[in-house]
CSV table of C-alpha atoms and ligand atoms in Angstrom, one decimal:
chain,number,residue,atom,x,y,z
X,1,MET,CA,0.0,0.0,0.0
X,2,SER,CA,1.9,3.1,-1.1
X,3,LEU,CA,1.3,6.7,-2.0
X,4,GLU,CA,4.9,7.1,-3.1
X,5,GLU,CA,5.9,8.4,0.4
X,6,GLY,CA,9.5,9.2,1.3
X,7,ASN,CA,12.3,10.5,-1.0
X,8,THR,CA,11.7,13.9,0.6
X,9,PRO,CA,14.0,16.8,-0.2
X,10,LEU,CA,17.2,17.4,1.9
X,11,ILE,CA,17.5,21.2,1.7
X,12,LYS,CA,20.7,23.2,2.5
X,13,THR,CA,20.1,26.1,4.8
X,14,SER,CA,22.3,29.1,4.8
X,15,THR,CA,21.2,31.5,7.5
X,16,PHE,CA,21.6,29.7,10.8
X,17,GLY,CA,25.3,30.0,11.1
X,18,GLY,CA,26.2,26.3,10.8
X,19,ASN,CA,26.3,23.3,8.4
X,20,PHE,CA,22.6,22.5,8.7
X,21,LEU,CA,20.5,20.5,6.2
X,22,ALA,CA,16.7,20.3,6.5
X,23,LYS,CA,15.0,16.9,5.7
X,24,PHE,CA,11.6,18.2,4.7
X,25,GLU,CA,9.1,15.6,5.7
X,26,GLY,CA,6.2,17.9,4.9
X,27,ALA,CA,6.7,16.8,1.3
X,28,ASN,CA,5.2,13.4,2.1
X,29,PRO,CA,1.7,12.6,0.6
X,30,THR,CA,-0.3,13.7,3.7
X,31,GLY,CA,2.3,16.3,4.8
X,32,SER,CA,4.2,14.4,7.6
X,33,PHE,CA,6.7,11.6,8.1
X,34,LYS,CA,3.9,9.4,9.5
X,35,ASP,CA,3.3,8.3,5.9
X,36,ARG,CA,6.6,6.3,5.8
X,37,GLY,CA,5.4,4.0,8.6
X,38,MET,CA,1.7,4.0,7.7
X,39,SER,CA,2.6,2.5,4.3
X,40,VAL,CA,4.2,-0.5,5.9
X,41,ALA,CA,1.7,-0.9,8.8
X,42,VAL,CA,-1.4,-0.6,6.6
X,43,SER,CA,0.1,-3.1,4.1
X,44,ASN,CA,0.6,-5.5,7.0
X,45,ALA,CA,-3.0,-5.0,8.2
X,46,SER,CA,-4.2,-5.7,4.7
X,47,ASN,CA,-2.1,-8.8,4.3
X,48,LEU,CA,-3.5,-10.1,7.6
X,49,GLY,CA,-7.0,-9.6,6.3
X,50,TYR,CA,-8.1,-6.8,8.6
X,51,ARG,CA,-11.0,-4.6,7.3
X,52,ALA,CA,-10.6,-1.8,9.8
X,53,VAL,CA,-7.8,0.2,11.5
X,54,MET,CA,-7.7,2.4,14.5
X,55,ALA,CA,-5.3,5.1,15.9
X,56,ALA,CA,-5.2,7.6,18.7
X,57,SER,CA,-3.5,10.7,17.4
X,58,THR,CA,-2.4,14.3,18.0
X,59,GLY,CA,-3.5,14.7,14.3
X,60,ASN,CA,-0.8,13.5,11.9
X,61,THR,CA,-1.1,9.8,12.6
X,62,ALA,CA,-4.8,10.2,12.0
X,63,ALA,CA,-4.5,12.0,8.7
X,64,SER,CA,-2.0,9.4,7.5
X,65,ALA,CA,-3.9,6.4,8.8
X,66,ALA,CA,-7.1,7.7,7.2
X,67,ALA,CA,-5.4,8.2,3.8
X,68,TYR,CA,-3.7,4.8,3.7
X,69,ALA,CA,-6.8,3.0,5.0
X,70,ALA,CA,-8.8,4.7,2.2
X,71,ARG,CA,-6.3,3.5,-0.3
X,72,ALA,CA,-6.5,0.0,1.1
X,73,GLY,CA,-10.3,0.0,1.1
X,74,MET,CA,-10.5,-0.2,4.9
X,75,ARG,CA,-12.5,1.7,7.5
X,76,SER,CA,-10.5,3.8,9.9
X,77,PHE,CA,-11.4,4.9,13.4
X,78,ILE,CA,-9.5,7.9,14.7
X,79,ILE,CA,-9.4,8.9,18.4
X,80,LEU,CA,-8.7,12.6,18.9
X,81,PRO,CA,-8.4,14.6,22.0
X,82,LYS,CA,-11.3,17.1,21.7
X,83,GLY,CA,-10.3,20.6,20.8
X,84,LYS,CA,-6.6,19.9,20.8
X,85,ILE,CA,-6.1,19.1,17.1
X,86,ALA,CA,-4.7,21.5,14.5
X,87,LEU,CA,-7.4,22.4,12.0
X,88,GLY,CA,-5.5,21.1,8.9
X,89,LYS,CA,-5.0,17.6,10.4
X,90,LEU,CA,-8.6,17.3,11.5
X,91,ALA,CA,-9.8,18.4,8.1
X,92,GLN,CA,-7.6,15.7,6.4
X,93,SER,CA,-9.2,13.0,8.5
X,94,VAL,CA,-12.6,14.3,7.5
X,95,LEU,CA,-11.7,14.5,3.8
X,96,TYR,CA,-10.3,10.9,3.8
X,97,GLY,CA,-13.5,9.7,5.4
X,98,ALA,CA,-12.2,8.4,8.7
X,99,GLU,CA,-14.7,7.9,11.5
X,100,VAL,CA,-13.6,10.6,13.9
X,101,ILE,CA,-14.1,9.8,17.6
X,102,GLU,CA,-13.3,12.8,19.8
X,103,VAL,CA,-12.7,12.1,23.5
X,104,GLU,CA,-12.7,14.4,26.5
X,105,GLY,CA,-9.1,13.8,27.5
X,106,ASN,CA,-5.5,14.1,26.2
X,107,PHE,CA,-3.6,12.0,23.7
X,108,ASP,CA,-2.3,9.6,26.3
X,109,GLU,CA,-5.9,8.7,27.4
X,110,GLY,CA,-6.9,8.3,23.8
X,111,LEU,CA,-4.0,5.8,23.4
X,112,GLU,CA,-5.3,3.8,26.4
X,113,ALA,CA,-8.7,3.6,24.7
X,114,VAL,CA,-7.0,2.1,21.5
X,115,LEU,CA,-5.1,-0.4,23.6
X,116,ASN,CA,-8.4,-1.4,25.3
X,117,VAL,CA,-10.2,-2.0,21.9
X,118,HIS,CA,-7.2,-3.9,20.7
X,119,LYS,CA,-7.2,-6.2,23.7
X,120,THR,CA,-10.9,-6.9,23.8
X,121,ASN,CA,-11.9,-6.8,20.1
X,122,GLY,CA,-9.4,-8.4,17.8
X,123,THR,CA,-10.9,-7.2,14.5
X,124,VAL,CA,-9.5,-3.6,14.5
X,125,TYR,CA,-5.8,-3.2,13.7
X,126,PRO,CA,-4.1,-0.7,15.9
X,127,LEU,CA,-1.8,1.8,14.1
X,128,ASN,CA,-0.2,3.6,17.0
X,129,SER,CA,3.6,3.9,17.3
X,130,PHE,CA,3.9,0.7,19.5
X,131,ASN,CA,3.2,-0.9,16.1
X,132,PRO,CA,6.6,-2.2,15.0
X,133,TRP,CA,5.9,-1.9,11.3
X,134,ARG,CA,5.5,1.8,11.4
X,135,LEU,CA,9.0,2.1,12.8
X,136,GLU,CA,10.3,-0.1,10.1
X,137,GLY,CA,8.9,2.3,7.5
X,138,GLN,CA,10.2,5.4,9.4
X,139,LYS,CA,13.8,4.1,9.4
X,140,THR,CA,14.0,4.7,5.6
X,141,LEU,CA,14.7,8.4,6.3
X,142,ALA,CA,18.2,7.3,7.4
X,143,PHE,CA,18.8,5.5,4.2
X,144,GLU,CA,17.8,8.6,2.1
X,145,VAL,CA,20.1,10.8,4.1
X,146,VAL,CA,23.1,8.5,3.6
X,147,GLU,CA,22.3,8.2,-0.1
X,148,SER,CA,22.4,12.0,-0.4
X,149,VAL,CA,25.3,13.1,1.9
X,150,GLY,CA,26.7,10.1,3.6
X,151,VAL,CA,26.6,9.7,7.4
X,152,PRO,CA,26.1,13.1,9.0
X,153,ASP,CA,27.7,14.0,12.3
X,154,THR,CA,24.4,14.7,14.1
X,155,VAL,CA,20.7,14.3,13.5
X,156,VAL,CA,18.2,16.5,15.4
X,157,VAL,CA,14.7,15.1,15.8
X,158,PRO,CA,11.6,16.4,17.6
X,159,VAL,CA,10.4,13.9,20.1
X,160,GLY,CA,6.8,13.2,21.1
X,161,ASN,CA,5.8,9.5,21.5
X,162,ALA,CA,9.5,8.9,20.7
X,163,GLY,CA,9.2,6.3,17.9
X,164,ASN,CA,10.7,8.4,15.2
X,165,ILE,CA,14.1,9.2,16.8
X,166,TYR,CA,14.5,5.4,17.5
X,167,ALA,CA,13.4,4.4,14.0
X,168,ILE,CA,15.9,6.8,12.4
X,169,TRP,CA,18.7,5.6,14.6
X,170,LYS,CA,17.8,2.0,13.8
X,171,GLY,CA,18.1,2.8,10.1
X,172,PHE,CA,21.6,4.2,10.6
X,173,VAL,CA,22.6,1.2,12.8
X,174,GLU,CA,21.4,-1.3,10.2
X,175,LEU,CA,23.5,0.3,7.5
X,176,THR,CA,26.6,-0.3,9.6
X,177,GLN,CA,25.5,-3.9,10.2
X,178,VAL,CA,25.3,-4.7,6.5
X,179,GLY,CA,28.7,-2.9,6.0
X,180,LEU,CA,27.4,0.0,3.9
X,181,THR,CA,28.5,2.6,6.5
X,182,GLU,CA,31.0,2.7,9.3
X,183,ARG,CA,29.4,4.9,11.9
X,184,VAL,CA,26.1,6.2,13.3
X,185,PRO,CA,25.4,9.9,13.8
X,186,ARG,CA,24.7,11.4,17.3
X,187,MET,CA,20.9,11.4,17.8
X,188,ILE,CA,19.7,14.6,19.5
X,189,GLY,CA,16.1,14.7,20.7
X,190,VAL,CA,14.2,18.0,21.1
X,191,GLN,CA,11.2,18.4,23.4
X,192,ALA,CA,8.9,21.3,24.3
X,193,GLU,CA,9.2,22.6,27.8
X,194,GLY,CA,5.7,21.6,28.8
X,195,ALA,CA,6.1,18.0,27.4
X,196,SER,CA,9.7,17.0,28.1
X,197,PRO,CA,9.9,13.8,30.2
X,198,ILE,CA,12.6,12.2,28.0
X,199,ALA,CA,14.7,15.3,27.4
X,200,ARG,CA,14.7,16.1,31.2
X,201,ALA,CA,15.7,12.5,32.0
X,202,VAL,CA,18.6,12.6,29.5
X,203,LEU,CA,19.8,16.0,30.7
X,204,GLU,CA,19.5,15.1,34.4
X,205,GLY,CA,21.2,11.7,33.9
X,206,ARG,CA,18.2,9.7,35.1
X,207,GLU,CA,17.4,6.2,33.7
X,208,ILE,CA,13.6,6.6,33.9
X,209,PRO,CA,11.6,9.7,32.8
X,210,GLU,CA,9.1,11.4,35.1
X,211,PHE,CA,5.9,11.5,33.1
X,212,THR,CA,3.7,14.6,32.8
X,213,GLU,CA,0.0,14.3,33.5
X,214,SER,CA,-1.2,17.3,31.5
X,215,PRO,CA,1.4,18.1,28.8
X,216,GLU,CA,1.2,21.6,27.4
X,217,THR,CA,2.8,23.1,24.3
X,218,ILE,CA,1.8,25.0,21.1
X,219,ALA,CA,3.5,22.1,19.2
X,220,SER,CA,0.5,19.8,19.3
X,221,ALA,CA,2.3,16.9,17.5
X,222,ILE,CA,4.7,16.5,20.5
X,223,ARG,CA,2.2,17.3,23.2
X,224,ILE,CA,2.7,14.0,24.9
X,225,GLY,CA,3.2,13.4,28.6
X,226,LYS,CA,3.9,9.6,28.6
X,227,PRO,CA,5.8,8.7,25.5
X,228,VAL,CA,5.2,4.9,24.7
X,229,ASN,CA,8.6,4.5,23.1
X,230,TRP,CA,10.7,6.1,25.8
X,231,PRO,CA,13.0,3.1,26.5
X,232,ARG,CA,13.8,2.9,22.7
X,233,ALA,CA,14.4,6.6,22.4
X,234,MET,CA,16.6,6.7,25.5
X,235,ARG,CA,18.6,3.8,24.0
X,236,ALA,CA,19.0,5.5,20.7
X,237,ILE,CA,20.3,8.6,22.4
X,238,ARG,CA,22.6,6.8,24.8
X,239,GLU,CA,24.1,4.4,22.3
X,240,SER,CA,24.7,7.1,19.7
X,241,ASN,CA,26.4,9.4,22.2
X,242,GLY,CA,23.6,11.8,21.6
X,243,THR,CA,21.7,14.1,24.0
X,244,ALA,CA,18.5,16.1,24.3
X,245,VAL,CA,17.5,19.7,24.4
X,246,VAL,CA,14.4,21.5,25.8
X,247,VAL,CA,12.9,24.5,23.9
X,248,THR,CA,10.1,26.9,24.9
X,249,ASP,CA,7.0,27.7,22.9
X,250,GLU,CA,8.4,31.2,22.2
X,251,GLU,CA,11.5,29.6,20.8
X,252,ILE,CA,9.4,27.3,18.7
X,253,LEU,CA,7.2,30.0,17.2
X,254,LEU,CA,10.2,32.2,16.5
X,255,ALA,CA,12.0,29.3,14.8
X,256,GLN,CA,8.8,28.6,12.7
X,257,THR,CA,8.8,32.2,11.3
X,258,GLU,CA,12.6,32.2,10.8
X,259,MET,CA,12.5,29.0,8.8
X,260,ALA,CA,9.7,30.5,6.7
X,261,ARG,CA,11.1,34.0,6.2
X,262,ARG,CA,14.8,33.2,5.9
X,263,GLU,CA,14.7,29.9,4.1
X,264,GLY,CA,11.3,29.8,2.5
X,265,LEU,CA,10.4,26.6,4.2
X,266,GLY,CA,7.0,26.2,5.9
X,267,VAL,CA,7.0,23.7,8.8
X,268,GLU,CA,4.5,23.1,11.6
X,269,PRO,CA,5.4,24.0,15.2
X,270,ALA,CA,6.6,20.5,16.3
X,271,SER,CA,9.0,20.6,13.4
X,272,ALA,CA,10.1,24.1,14.2
X,273,ALA,CA,11.2,22.7,17.5
X,274,THR,CA,14.0,21.1,15.5
X,275,LEU,CA,15.4,24.4,14.4
X,276,ALA,CA,14.8,26.0,17.9
X,277,GLY,CA,16.8,23.0,19.3
X,278,TYR,CA,19.6,23.4,16.7
X,279,VAL,CA,20.0,27.1,17.4
X,280,LYS,CA,20.2,26.4,21.1
X,281,LEU,CA,22.7,23.5,20.7
X,282,LEU,CA,24.9,25.8,18.6
X,283,LYS,CA,24.7,28.5,21.3
X,284,LEU,CA,25.5,26.0,24.1
X,285,GLY,CA,28.4,24.6,22.0
X,286,VAL,CA,26.9,21.1,22.0
X,287,VAL,CA,27.1,21.2,18.2
X,288,SER,CA,29.8,23.0,16.3
X,289,LYS,CA,29.3,25.2,13.2
X,290,GLU,CA,31.5,22.9,11.1
X,291,GLU,CA,29.8,19.6,11.9
X,292,LEU,CA,27.2,18.3,9.4
X,293,VAL,CA,23.8,18.3,11.1
X,294,VAL,CA,20.6,17.0,9.6
X,295,GLY,CA,17.4,18.4,11.1
X,296,VAL,CA,14.3,16.4,10.7
X,297,PHE,CA,11.4,18.7,9.8
X,298,THR,CA,8.5,16.3,10.5
X,299,GLY,CA,5.4,18.1,9.2
X,300,HIS,CA,4.1,20.8,6.8
X,301,SER,CA,3.1,24.3,8.0
X,302,LEU,CA,-0.3,23.9,6.3
X,303,LYS,CA,-1.2,21.4,9.0
X,304,ASP,CA,-1.7,24.1,11.5
X,305,PRO,CA,-3.2,27.4,10.0
X,306,ASP,CA,-3.6,28.9,13.4
X,307,SER,CA,0.1,28.8,14.2
X,308,MET,CA,0.9,30.3,10.8
X,309,MET,CA,-1.5,33.2,11.5
X,310,ARG,CA,0.2,33.8,14.8
X,311,ALA,CA,3.4,34.8,12.9
X,312,GLY,CA,1.7,38.1,12.0
X,313,THR,CA,2.7,40.3,9.2
X,314,ARG,CA,1.9,43.8,7.7
X,315,ARG,CA,-1.6,43.6,6.3
X,316,PHE,CA,-3.7,46.5,4.8
X,317,LEU,CA,-7.2,47.0,3.6
X,318,VAL,CA,-7.5,49.7,1.0
X,319,PRO,CA,-9.7,50.5,-2.1
X,320,PRO,CA,-8.0,49.2,-5.3
X,321,SER,CA,-7.3,52.8,-6.4
X,322,GLU,CA,-5.1,53.3,-3.3
X,323,VAL,CA,-2.8,50.3,-3.8
X,324,LEU,CA,-0.1,52.1,-5.9
X,325,LYS,CA,0.2,54.9,-3.3
X,326,LEU,CA,0.4,52.3,-0.5
X,327,VAL,CA,3.1,50.2,-2.2
X,328,GLU,CA,5.2,53.3,-3.0
X,329,GLY,CA,4.8,54.5,0.6
X,330,GLU,CA,5.9,51.1,1.9
X,331,LEU,CA,8.9,50.9,-0.5
X,332,ARG,CA,10.1,54.4,0.9
X,333,VAL,CA,10.0,53.3,4.5
X,334,GLY,CA,11.6,49.9,3.9
X,335,ARG,CA,10.8,46.7,5.8
T,1,PLP,C1,4.3,12.4,15.2
T,1,PLP,C2,5.1,13.7,15.1
T,1,PLP,C3,6.2,14.0,15.8
T,1,PLP,C4,6.7,13.1,16.9
T,1,PLP,O1,7.1,11.9,16.5
T,1,PLP,P1,7.3,10.7,17.6
T,1,PLP,O2,7.6,9.5,16.8
T,1,PLP,O3,5.9,10.6,18.2
T,1,PLP,O4,8.3,11.1,18.6
T,1,PLP,C5,6.9,15.2,15.6
T,1,PLP,N1,6.5,16.1,14.6
T,1,PLP,C6,5.4,15.8,13.9
T,1,PLP,C7,5.0,16.8,12.8
T,1,PLP,C8,4.6,14.6,14.0
T,1,PLP,O5,3.6,14.4,13.3
């Protein structure tokens, strides 16, 4: 089951003061990296004879599951935390014809509901990131990076449920195992201040994260208090000599506008966390200007129109006859 996901652009940036490449996952068919894993997982569900799939989601898993289920001719049940989903993502689930079940609760509670259905009713295939097939699909990002630029020094990934950072690391590790490469990049995870159990555990040198009951951040795709894949993510970070970094919502929103206005690349807030993290890591000296860093920009800006509007810009309302005067006036005062 494929929509020709993957093979996303690896774009050189020039304005952040380092050797920084952006892997633009927003170019996937539904606008996020989730498509890489969904292709494999829905193919597996189809091979096993399932007629319905299910996923709890902060939005992108839902959009992707709904699209691939549609392609496979299956029904999809999507569990969303009510009122906490970016508009573009919700609209995608509607368009692809998913059955949208909103719950009064957060993502973590939605996930428990999926596990409950999975345990008691075996006819609905669960597509959350504990599903190993999704991680197998997501690891292909590492293969593409190596094909384009070889093994980078460092890879920066935003961390929510923590499957992706592990999957990408696994991809790099497997390339060494088959003898195609000789080393694995440092994996650095970025989390938002209000949802940072893994990053804080890494930075404080603890083995086990302290979970957050009510995670809060503008970056809804990484607004997760109890990441299911935390042991795998911590392993990827530890074994690659990586680390983690925590960014604030202000830093995320600033990074989102800077990415758009300096590099022309529109990314959603969870992805902007990658740039915010990179800028902070440069400042702290954790990464150097010379080292080759790949930032994973997990989702497209169109996913979240509200966050784009928050960027703000100069807007005018004038009669058509006044436009010339206005433009000339603006050109005189400069930006
Ligand atoms: C799902 C998602 C993440 C987080 O990925 P995990 O595998 O849950 O850590 C980050 N950014 C975007 C845009 C996502 O959709």
